[in-house]
Amino acid sequence: MSGQVLTPMSDAALSRGPTARIRVGIIGANPDRGWAAQAHIPALRSLPDDFEITALSTTRRESAEAARKLFGVAAAFDNYQELVNSPTVDVVVVTVKVPHHLELATAALEAGKAVYCEWPLGNGLKEAETLAALATKKGVLAVAGLQARSAPAVAYVRDLIKHGYVGEVLSTTLIGSGMGWGPTVEPFNVYLNDKKNGATMLSIALGHAADALCHCLGEIRELSATTTMRRKSFTVVGTGGSRPMAADDQVAVSGLLEGGAAFSIHYRGGSSRGTNLLWEINGTEGDLQLTADGGQAQLFELTVRGGEGAQSSLGILPVPEAYRWAPAQPGLGTNVAQAYARFARDYREGTHLCPTFDDAVTRHRMLNAIEMSAATGQRQRLS
């Protein structure tokens, strides 16, 4: 964990006992829409023995009060400063757009609070490194929302690899659809199509999937990348208006993992009429395949198929219930609940089950290497 010393619980939490519920304050709990309402709040509520949502904040008094009533939370603020300094909050959850992550996560860390910040951690590598350094300095638990590695199927596949199901890994190939970054976009997601906001197909769709890949197979040793913007414009849903695209909608990466296995990843903008997520792992003794209906590995249920030894084809490998640490969620929030179940252990026991800010920096360095390779045409070494 890069030498980071974690303080599993704040003094206030310690005084309440190790089994007391962890008190959560959510920044960005919009009552009308958003990832907090869609995933974080239902996930936290599905783990009532571990968590209690005690506060939330938005940028307006009216929306904060509406959210407080809708979600049944005791305290609501129209500014994040009051939330991060509240004595009733142990953990600050940052669910707003990427350009605001640095400011908000910094405030929470400065207040000595544990933090769960959505991915990408920062708008680029430098911001992520700044936050990770501050988390280390403060000695608090700081977790990034790379929840694909908490998916039941990913956790299962990681153990299959570890226990030799495929033998020595020879190569891995992943192809996915970004879902966004296609011909149309909802008005509230227009910011995704501008690279300067840090929430691109590269950082989100590929970033989540690559984190799952590296979690199972090891980090990247070296890579070469090609990125391009094939769609020059997009239509905003409901308005008919067209705007110029300002983010790459094709990303292709290949190289070697630390263990020597070859890898390739290709993400395409929009959705495909054919394959939206296909991840294959080929080894000396067997093969594994993960598929999903949607291209974002952190959101969709993954189906695992495998074959080993004398088997000549792949068969379904049901994911054992032991890999389901939280109740399944309606919609797309199951893996967020899975991550929170692990967060509770990290917070109480000082374990390292969730990806920390240091882990997020590792992923940001990978993204930075992809951008550097695509810009210069030169192969990049990461380790």
GROMACS .gro file of C-alpha atoms in nm:
model
  383
    1MET     CA    1   0.000   0.000   0.000
    2SER     CA    2   0.299   0.223  -0.072
    3GLY     CA    3   0.377   0.256   0.297
    4GLN     CA    4   0.045   0.415   0.379
    5VAL     CA    5  -0.048   0.374   0.744
    6LEU     CA    6  -0.424   0.360   0.782
    7THR     CA    7  -0.625   0.473   1.078
    8PRO     CA    8  -0.919   0.231   1.051
    9MET     CA    9  -1.152   0.446   1.259
   10SER     CA   10  -1.166   0.801   1.381
   11ASP     CA   11  -1.154   0.870   1.757
   12ALA     CA   12  -1.524   0.943   1.748
   13ALA     CA   13  -1.594   0.609   1.585
   14LEU     CA   14  -1.373   0.428   1.835
   15SER     CA   15  -1.567   0.580   2.122
   16ARG     CA   16  -1.884   0.439   1.968
   17GLY     CA   17  -1.741   0.087   1.955
   18PRO     CA   18  -1.607  -0.130   1.672
   19THR     CA   19  -1.951  -0.259   1.571
   20ALA     CA   20  -2.120   0.081   1.558
   21ARG     CA   21  -2.262   0.172   1.221
   22ILE     CA   22  -2.032   0.381   1.003
   23ARG     CA   23  -2.183   0.726   0.955
   24VAL     CA   24  -2.177   0.844   0.594
   25GLY     CA   25  -2.209   1.190   0.445
   26ILE     CA   26  -2.267   1.209   0.068
   27ILE     CA   27  -2.160   1.509  -0.140
   28GLY     CA   28  -2.366   1.534  -0.457
   29ALA     CA   29  -2.689   1.361  -0.350
   30ASN     CA   30  -2.910   1.519  -0.614
   31PRO     CA   31  -3.276   1.431  -0.550
   32ASP     CA   32  -3.366   1.421  -0.919
   33ARG     CA   33  -3.096   1.204  -1.076
   34GLY     CA   34  -2.733   1.106  -1.044
   35TRP     CA   35  -2.510   0.819  -0.936
   36ALA     CA   36  -2.556   0.885  -0.565
   37ALA     CA   37  -2.933   0.833  -0.586
   38GLN     CA   38  -2.903   0.552  -0.839
   39ALA     CA   39  -2.631   0.347  -0.674
   40HIS     CA   40  -2.468   0.476  -0.355
   41ILE     CA   41  -2.776   0.538  -0.142
   42PRO     CA   42  -2.947   0.204  -0.226
   43ALA     CA   43  -2.614   0.022  -0.176
   44LEU     CA   44  -2.556   0.176   0.167
   45ARG     CA   45  -2.913   0.107   0.272
   46SER     CA   46  -2.874  -0.258   0.171
   47LEU     CA   47  -2.601  -0.290   0.438
   48PRO     CA   48  -2.786  -0.154   0.745
   49ASP     CA   49  -2.561  -0.331   0.997
   50ASP     CA   50  -2.258  -0.149   0.857
   51PHE     CA   51  -2.371   0.196   0.743
   52GLU     CA   52  -2.598   0.483   0.831
   53ILE     CA   53  -2.641   0.783   0.600
   54THR     CA   54  -2.636   1.078   0.838
   55ALA     CA   55  -2.582   1.377   0.606
   56LEU     CA   56  -2.584   1.489   0.246
   57SER     CA   57  -2.508   1.804   0.054
   58THR     CA   58  -2.586   1.968  -0.277
   59THR     CA   59  -2.505   2.317  -0.403
   60ARG     CA   60  -2.851   2.464  -0.341
   61ARG     CA   61  -3.062   2.484  -0.026
   62GLU     CA   62  -3.377   2.377  -0.212
   63SER     CA   63  -3.225   2.062  -0.362
   64ALA     CA   64  -3.053   1.973  -0.035
   65GLU     CA   65  -3.383   1.991   0.154
   66ALA     CA   66  -3.562   1.796  -0.119
   67ALA     CA   67  -3.295   1.526  -0.101
   68ARG     CA   68  -3.314   1.516   0.279
   69LYS     CA   69  -3.687   1.450   0.264
   70LEU     CA   70  -3.666   1.205  -0.026
   71PHE     CA   71  -3.392   0.993   0.126
   72GLY     CA   72  -3.492   1.034   0.491
   73VAL     CA   73  -3.157   1.170   0.607
   74ALA     CA   74  -3.122   1.372   0.927
   75ALA     CA   75  -2.897   1.652   0.803
   76ALA     CA   76  -2.871   1.830   0.468
   77PHE     CA   77  -2.635   2.112   0.371
   78ASP     CA   78  -2.609   2.345   0.076
   79ASN     CA   79  -2.229   2.346   0.100
   80TYR     CA   80  -1.971   2.073   0.142
   81GLN     CA   81  -1.774   2.247   0.418
   82GLU     CA   82  -2.046   2.188   0.676
   83LEU     CA   83  -2.078   1.825   0.575
   84VAL     CA   84  -1.707   1.739   0.594
   85ASN     CA   85  -1.680   1.911   0.934
   86SER     CA   86  -1.993   1.754   1.079
   87PRO     CA   87  -1.927   1.548   1.394
   88THR     CA   88  -2.196   1.305   1.279
   89VAL     CA   89  -1.999   1.202   0.967
   90ASP     CA   90  -1.724   0.938   0.973
   91VAL     CA   91  -1.689   0.885   0.597
   92VAL     CA   92  -1.731   1.141   0.319
   93VAL     CA   93  -1.852   1.006  -0.016
   94VAL     CA   94  -1.774   1.223  -0.320
   95THR     CA   95  -2.014   1.153  -0.610
   96VAL     CA   96  -1.995   1.475  -0.814
   97LYS     CA   97  -1.836   1.537  -1.155
   98VAL     CA   98  -1.464   1.471  -1.192
   99PRO     CA   99  -1.346   1.836  -1.214
  100HIS     CA  100  -1.463   1.886  -0.852
  101HIS     CA  101  -1.303   1.575  -0.700
  102LEU     CA  102  -0.976   1.741  -0.601
  103GLU     CA  103  -1.140   2.025  -0.408
  104LEU     CA  104  -1.398   1.811  -0.230
  105ALA     CA  105  -1.180   1.511  -0.145
  106THR     CA  106  -0.910   1.750  -0.021
  107ALA     CA  107  -1.158   1.918   0.214
  108ALA     CA  108  -1.270   1.581   0.353
  109LEU     CA  109  -0.913   1.461   0.405
  110GLU     CA  110  -0.813   1.788   0.571
  111ALA     CA  111  -1.103   1.735   0.810
  112GLY     CA  112  -0.955   1.399   0.902
  113LYS     CA  113  -1.241   1.199   0.752
  114ALA     CA  114  -1.222   0.872   0.563
  115VAL     CA  115  -1.314   0.919   0.197
  116TYR     CA  116  -1.482   0.718  -0.078
  117CYS     CA  117  -1.432   0.913  -0.402
  118GLU     CA  118  -1.582   0.815  -0.733
  119TRP     CA  119  -1.354   0.724  -1.023
  120PRO     CA  120  -1.164   0.886  -1.190
  121LEU     CA  121  -1.000   1.002  -0.870
  122GLY     CA  122  -0.869   1.323  -1.025
  123ASN     CA  123  -0.876   1.514  -1.350
  124GLY     CA  124  -0.549   1.361  -1.460
  125LEU     CA  125  -0.250   1.200  -1.291
  126LYS     CA  126  -0.124   1.507  -1.105
  127GLU     CA  127  -0.451   1.558  -0.915
  128ALA     CA  128  -0.465   1.189  -0.824
  129GLU     CA  129  -0.108   1.199  -0.692
  130THR     CA  130  -0.189   1.509  -0.486
  131LEU     CA  131  -0.487   1.339  -0.323
  132ALA     CA  132  -0.299   1.016  -0.256
  133ALA     CA  133  -0.014   1.207  -0.090
  134LEU     CA  134  -0.261   1.395   0.132
  135ALA     CA  135  -0.439   1.071   0.230
  136THR     CA  136  -0.103   0.923   0.330
  137LYS     CA  137  -0.015   1.234   0.529
  138LYS     CA  138  -0.347   1.227   0.714
  139GLY     CA  139  -0.332   0.851   0.773
  140VAL     CA  140  -0.697   0.791   0.692
  141LEU     CA  141  -0.871   0.534   0.475
  142ALA     CA  142  -0.916   0.679   0.125
  143VAL     CA  143  -1.087   0.458  -0.133
  144ALA     CA  144  -1.153   0.511  -0.504
  145GLY     CA  145  -1.471   0.389  -0.674
  146LEU     CA  146  -1.308   0.127  -0.897
  147GLN     CA  147  -1.588  -0.114  -0.816
  148ALA     CA  148  -1.536  -0.351  -1.111
  149ARG     CA  149  -1.277  -0.538  -0.906
  150SER     CA  150  -1.549  -0.600  -0.645
  151ALA     CA  151  -1.784  -0.760  -0.900
  152PRO     CA  152  -1.862  -1.120  -0.798
  153ALA     CA  153  -1.745  -1.254  -1.135
  154VAL     CA  154  -1.417  -1.061  -1.123
  155ALA     CA  155  -1.341  -1.177  -0.768
  156TYR     CA  156  -1.417  -1.534  -0.875
  157VAL     CA  157  -1.198  -1.517  -1.185
  158ARG     CA  158  -0.913  -1.371  -0.982
  159ASP     CA  159  -0.922  -1.675  -0.757
  160LEU     CA  160  -0.951  -1.914  -1.053
  161ILE     CA  161  -0.635  -1.761  -1.199
  162LYS     CA  162  -0.459  -1.770  -0.864
  163HIS     CA  163  -0.538  -2.138  -0.818
  164GLY     CA  164  -0.415  -2.235  -1.165
  165TYR     CA  165  -0.736  -2.283  -1.365
  166VAL     CA  166  -0.569  -2.164  -1.686
  167GLY     CA  167  -0.215  -2.257  -1.589
  168GLU     CA  168   0.037  -1.995  -1.692
  169VAL     CA  169  -0.139  -1.695  -1.847
  170LEU     CA  170  -0.022  -1.651  -2.207
  171SER     CA  171  -0.242  -1.363  -2.321
  172THR     CA  172  -0.559  -1.170  -2.256
  173THR     CA  173  -0.784  -0.979  -2.493
  174LEU     CA  174  -1.062  -0.735  -2.403
  175ILE     CA  175  -1.300  -0.559  -2.639
  176GLY     CA  176  -1.572  -0.326  -2.517
  177SER     CA  177  -1.824  -0.059  -2.613
  178GLY     CA  178  -1.812   0.270  -2.424
  179MET     CA  179  -2.194   0.298  -2.435
  180GLY     CA  180  -2.146   0.675  -2.412
  181TRP     CA  181  -1.929   0.866  -2.658
  182GLY     CA  182  -2.160   0.760  -2.939
  183PRO     CA  183  -2.393   0.947  -3.175
  184THR     CA  184  -2.624   1.083  -2.901
  185VAL     CA  185  -2.588   1.196  -2.540
  186GLU     CA  186  -2.826   1.297  -2.262
  187PRO     CA  187  -2.804   1.667  -2.169
  188PHE     CA  188  -2.659   1.597  -1.824
  189ASN     CA  189  -2.378   1.387  -1.976
  190VAL     CA  190  -2.259   1.635  -2.238
  191TYR     CA  191  -1.952   1.710  -2.025
  192LEU     CA  192  -1.826   1.354  -2.087
  193ASN     CA  193  -1.760   1.442  -2.450
  194ASP     CA  194  -1.501   1.707  -2.364
  195LYS     CA  195  -1.160   1.564  -2.279
  196LYS     CA  196  -1.067   1.857  -2.056
  197ASN     CA  197  -1.322   1.740  -1.795
  198GLY     CA  198  -1.131   1.416  -1.731
  199ALA     CA  199  -1.435   1.189  -1.766
  200THR     CA  200  -1.370   1.022  -2.101
  201MET     CA  201  -1.420   0.680  -2.253
  202LEU     CA  202  -1.052   0.619  -2.184
  203SER     CA  203  -1.068   0.710  -1.816
  204ILE     CA  204  -1.412   0.566  -1.735
  205ALA     CA  205  -1.502   0.270  -1.959
  206LEU     CA  206  -1.151   0.149  -2.035
  207GLY     CA  207  -1.019   0.254  -1.694
  208HIS     CA  208  -1.271   0.042  -1.502
  209ALA     CA  209  -1.228  -0.261  -1.729
  210ALA     CA  210  -0.848  -0.238  -1.725
  211ASP     CA  211  -0.852  -0.216  -1.345
  212ALA     CA  212  -1.045  -0.545  -1.330
  213LEU     CA  213  -0.799  -0.700  -1.578
  214CYS     CA  214  -0.495  -0.588  -1.379
  215HIS     CA  215  -0.655  -0.690  -1.051
  216CYS     CA  216  -0.684  -1.045  -1.185
  217LEU     CA  217  -0.368  -1.075  -1.394
  218GLY     CA  218  -0.117  -0.821  -1.263
  219GLU     CA  219  -0.013  -0.473  -1.365
  220ILE     CA  220   0.105  -0.357  -1.707
  221ARG     CA  221   0.479  -0.360  -1.775
  222GLU     CA  222   0.475  -0.176  -2.110
  223LEU     CA  223   0.224  -0.062  -2.369
  224SER     CA  224   0.164   0.097  -2.706
  225ALA     CA  225  -0.160   0.284  -2.780
  226THR     CA  226  -0.362   0.441  -3.057
  227THR     CA  227  -0.648   0.683  -2.992
  228THR     CA  228  -0.862   0.866  -3.241
  229MET     CA  229  -1.184   1.066  -3.263
  230ARG     CA  230  -1.389   0.911  -3.542
  231ARG     CA  231  -1.718   1.085  -3.463
  232LYS     CA  232  -1.675   1.455  -3.511
  233SER     CA  233  -2.008   1.555  -3.356
  234PHE     CA  234  -2.295   1.424  -3.143
  235THR     CA  235  -2.663   1.505  -3.091
  236VAL     CA  236  -2.800   1.612  -2.753
  237VAL     CA  237  -3.110   1.404  -2.674
  238GLY     CA  238  -3.432   1.605  -2.657
  239THR     CA  239  -3.286   1.913  -2.823
  240GLY     CA  240  -3.187   1.792  -3.167
  241GLY     CA  241  -2.885   2.016  -3.137
  242SER     CA  242  -2.549   1.900  -3.265
  243ARG     CA  243  -2.222   1.972  -3.087
  244PRO     CA  244  -1.860   1.902  -3.176
  245MET     CA  245  -1.702   1.593  -3.020
  246ALA     CA  246  -1.394   1.674  -2.810
  247ALA     CA  247  -1.297   1.329  -2.678
  248ASP     CA  248  -1.156   1.018  -2.844
  249ASP     CA  249  -1.411   0.751  -2.927
  250GLN     CA  250  -1.161   0.479  -3.027
  251VAL     CA  251  -0.886   0.356  -2.794
  252ALA     CA  252  -0.665   0.057  -2.874
  253VAL     CA  253  -0.390  -0.056  -2.636
  254SER     CA  254  -0.153  -0.352  -2.647
  255GLY     CA  255   0.157  -0.460  -2.463
  256LEU     CA  256   0.288  -0.689  -2.191
  257LEU     CA  257   0.181  -0.751  -1.833
  258GLU     CA  258   0.436  -0.777  -1.552
  259GLY     CA  259   0.428  -1.157  -1.572
  260GLY     CA  260   0.507  -1.149  -1.944
  261ALA     CA  261   0.160  -1.222  -2.083
  262ALA     CA  262   0.052  -1.028  -2.392
  263PHE     CA  263  -0.258  -0.810  -2.361
  264SER     CA  264  -0.478  -0.605  -2.589
  265ILE     CA  265  -0.773  -0.378  -2.513
  266HIS     CA  266  -0.997  -0.199  -2.764
  267TYR     CA  267  -1.281   0.030  -2.664
  268ARG     CA  268  -1.525   0.177  -2.919
  269GLY     CA  269  -1.765   0.466  -2.856
  270GLY     CA  270  -2.138   0.401  -2.842
  271SER     CA  271  -2.299   0.056  -2.833
  272SER     CA  272  -2.249  -0.236  -3.069
  273ARG     CA  273  -2.511  -0.451  -3.237
  274GLY     CA  274  -2.268  -0.735  -3.179
  275THR     CA  275  -2.017  -0.756  -2.895
  276ASN     CA  276  -2.038  -0.503  -2.613
  277LEU     CA  277  -1.801  -0.671  -2.366
  278LEU     CA  278  -1.580  -0.971  -2.430
  279TRP     CA  279  -1.277  -1.048  -2.213
  280GLU     CA  280  -1.077  -1.362  -2.275
  281ILE     CA  281  -0.788  -1.508  -2.077
  282ASN     CA  282  -0.581  -1.777  -2.248
  283GLY     CA  283  -0.339  -2.001  -2.060
  284THR     CA  284  -0.129  -2.314  -2.092
  285GLU     CA  285  -0.393  -2.529  -1.921
  286GLY     CA  286  -0.725  -2.356  -1.986
  287ASP     CA  287  -0.928  -2.057  -2.101
  288LEU     CA  288  -1.166  -1.814  -1.935
  289GLN     CA  289  -1.416  -1.579  -2.093
  290LEU     CA  290  -1.622  -1.299  -1.939
  291THR     CA  291  -1.910  -1.133  -2.125
  292ALA     CA  292  -2.177  -0.875  -2.046
  293ASP     CA  293  -2.468  -0.703  -2.218
  294GLY     CA  294  -2.312  -0.360  -2.169
  295GLY     CA  295  -1.958  -0.241  -2.224
  296GLN     CA  296  -1.884  -0.100  -1.881
  297ALA     CA  297  -1.750  -0.379  -1.662
  298GLN     CA  298  -1.820  -0.189  -1.338
  299LEU     CA  299  -2.193  -0.169  -1.410
  300PHE     CA  300  -2.313  -0.492  -1.566
  301GLU     CA  301  -2.344  -0.849  -1.442
  302LEU     CA  302  -2.063  -1.054  -1.597
  303THR     CA  303  -2.109  -1.410  -1.719
  304VAL     CA  304  -1.809  -1.641  -1.675
  305ARG     CA  305  -1.729  -1.931  -1.907
  306GLY     CA  306  -1.433  -2.161  -1.886
  307GLY     CA  307  -1.267  -2.473  -2.014
  308GLU     CA  308  -0.958  -2.658  -1.894
  309GLY     CA  309  -0.757  -2.970  -1.956
  310ALA     CA  310  -0.926  -3.212  -2.199
  311GLN     CA  311  -1.235  -2.991  -2.244
  312SER     CA  312  -1.264  -2.876  -2.607
  313SER     CA  313  -1.509  -2.591  -2.549
  314LEU     CA  314  -1.619  -2.341  -2.288
  315GLY     CA  315  -1.899  -2.397  -2.040
  316ILE     CA  316  -2.079  -2.167  -1.797
  317LEU     CA  317  -1.903  -2.136  -1.462
  318PRO     CA  318  -2.166  -2.016  -1.212
  319VAL     CA  319  -2.023  -1.763  -0.969
  320PRO     CA  320  -2.036  -1.915  -0.617
  321GLU     CA  321  -2.251  -1.731  -0.364
  322ALA     CA  322  -1.942  -1.685  -0.147
  323TYR     CA  323  -1.838  -1.404  -0.384
  324ARG     CA  324  -2.158  -1.208  -0.322
  325TRP     CA  325  -2.082  -0.995  -0.017
  326ALA     CA  326  -2.383  -0.765  -0.047
  327PRO     CA  327  -2.743  -0.796  -0.164
  328ALA     CA  328  -2.789  -0.768  -0.541
  329GLN     CA  329  -2.913  -0.422  -0.636
  330PRO     CA  330  -3.178  -0.319  -0.887
  331GLY     CA  331  -3.034  -0.127  -1.178
  332LEU     CA  332  -2.657  -0.091  -1.203
  333GLY     CA  333  -2.548  -0.059  -0.840
  334THR     CA  334  -2.465  -0.417  -0.739
  335ASN     CA  335  -2.089  -0.370  -0.758
  336VAL     CA  336  -2.110  -0.048  -0.557
  337ALA     CA  337  -2.278  -0.244  -0.278
  338GLN     CA  338  -2.007  -0.509  -0.312
  339ALA     CA  339  -1.743  -0.238  -0.273
  340TYR     CA  340  -1.913  -0.093   0.035
  341ALA     CA  341  -1.920  -0.436   0.200
  342ARG     CA  342  -1.542  -0.447   0.161
  343PHE     CA  343  -1.508  -0.084   0.266
  344ALA     CA  344  -1.671  -0.166   0.600
  345ARG     CA  345  -1.403  -0.426   0.668
  346ASP     CA  346  -1.122  -0.195   0.562
  347TYR     CA  347  -1.260   0.080   0.785
  348ARG     CA  348  -1.301  -0.138   1.093
  349GLU     CA  349  -1.011  -0.381   1.055
  350GLY     CA  350  -0.747  -0.190   0.858
  351THR     CA  351  -0.750  -0.443   0.573
  352HIS     CA  352  -0.678  -0.352   0.209
  353LEU     CA  353  -0.971  -0.501   0.018
  354CYS     CA  354  -1.087  -0.183  -0.157
  355PRO     CA  355  -0.871   0.009  -0.407
  356THR     CA  356  -0.706   0.296  -0.219
  357PHE     CA  357  -0.602   0.633  -0.355
  358ASP     CA  358  -0.256   0.481  -0.410
  359ASP     CA  359  -0.415   0.210  -0.623
  360ALA     CA  360  -0.602   0.481  -0.813
  361VAL     CA  361  -0.271   0.655  -0.886
  362THR     CA  362  -0.143   0.331  -1.040
  363ARG     CA  363  -0.444   0.328  -1.272
  364HIS     CA  364  -0.404   0.698  -1.354
  365ARG     CA  365  -0.040   0.631  -1.445
  366MET     CA  366  -0.161   0.364  -1.687
  367LEU     CA  367  -0.403   0.613  -1.844
  368ASN     CA  368  -0.128   0.871  -1.866
  369ALA     CA  369   0.100   0.619  -2.040
  370ILE     CA  370  -0.177   0.542  -2.293
  371GLU     CA  371  -0.214   0.912  -2.371
  372MET     CA  372   0.163   0.957  -2.399
  373SER     CA  373   0.202   0.660  -2.632
  374ALA     CA  374  -0.087   0.773  -2.852
  375ALA     CA  375   0.051   1.128  -2.869
  376THR     CA  376   0.415   1.035  -2.939
  377GLY     CA  377   0.390   0.698  -3.112
  378GLN     CA  378   0.640   0.563  -2.860
  379ARG     CA  379   0.605   0.253  -2.644
  380GLN     CA  380   0.574   0.337  -2.273
  381ARG     CA  381   0.722   0.141  -1.982
  382LEU     CA  382   0.534   0.147  -1.653
  383SER     CA  383   0.746  -0.074  -1.432
   0.00000   0.00000   0.00000
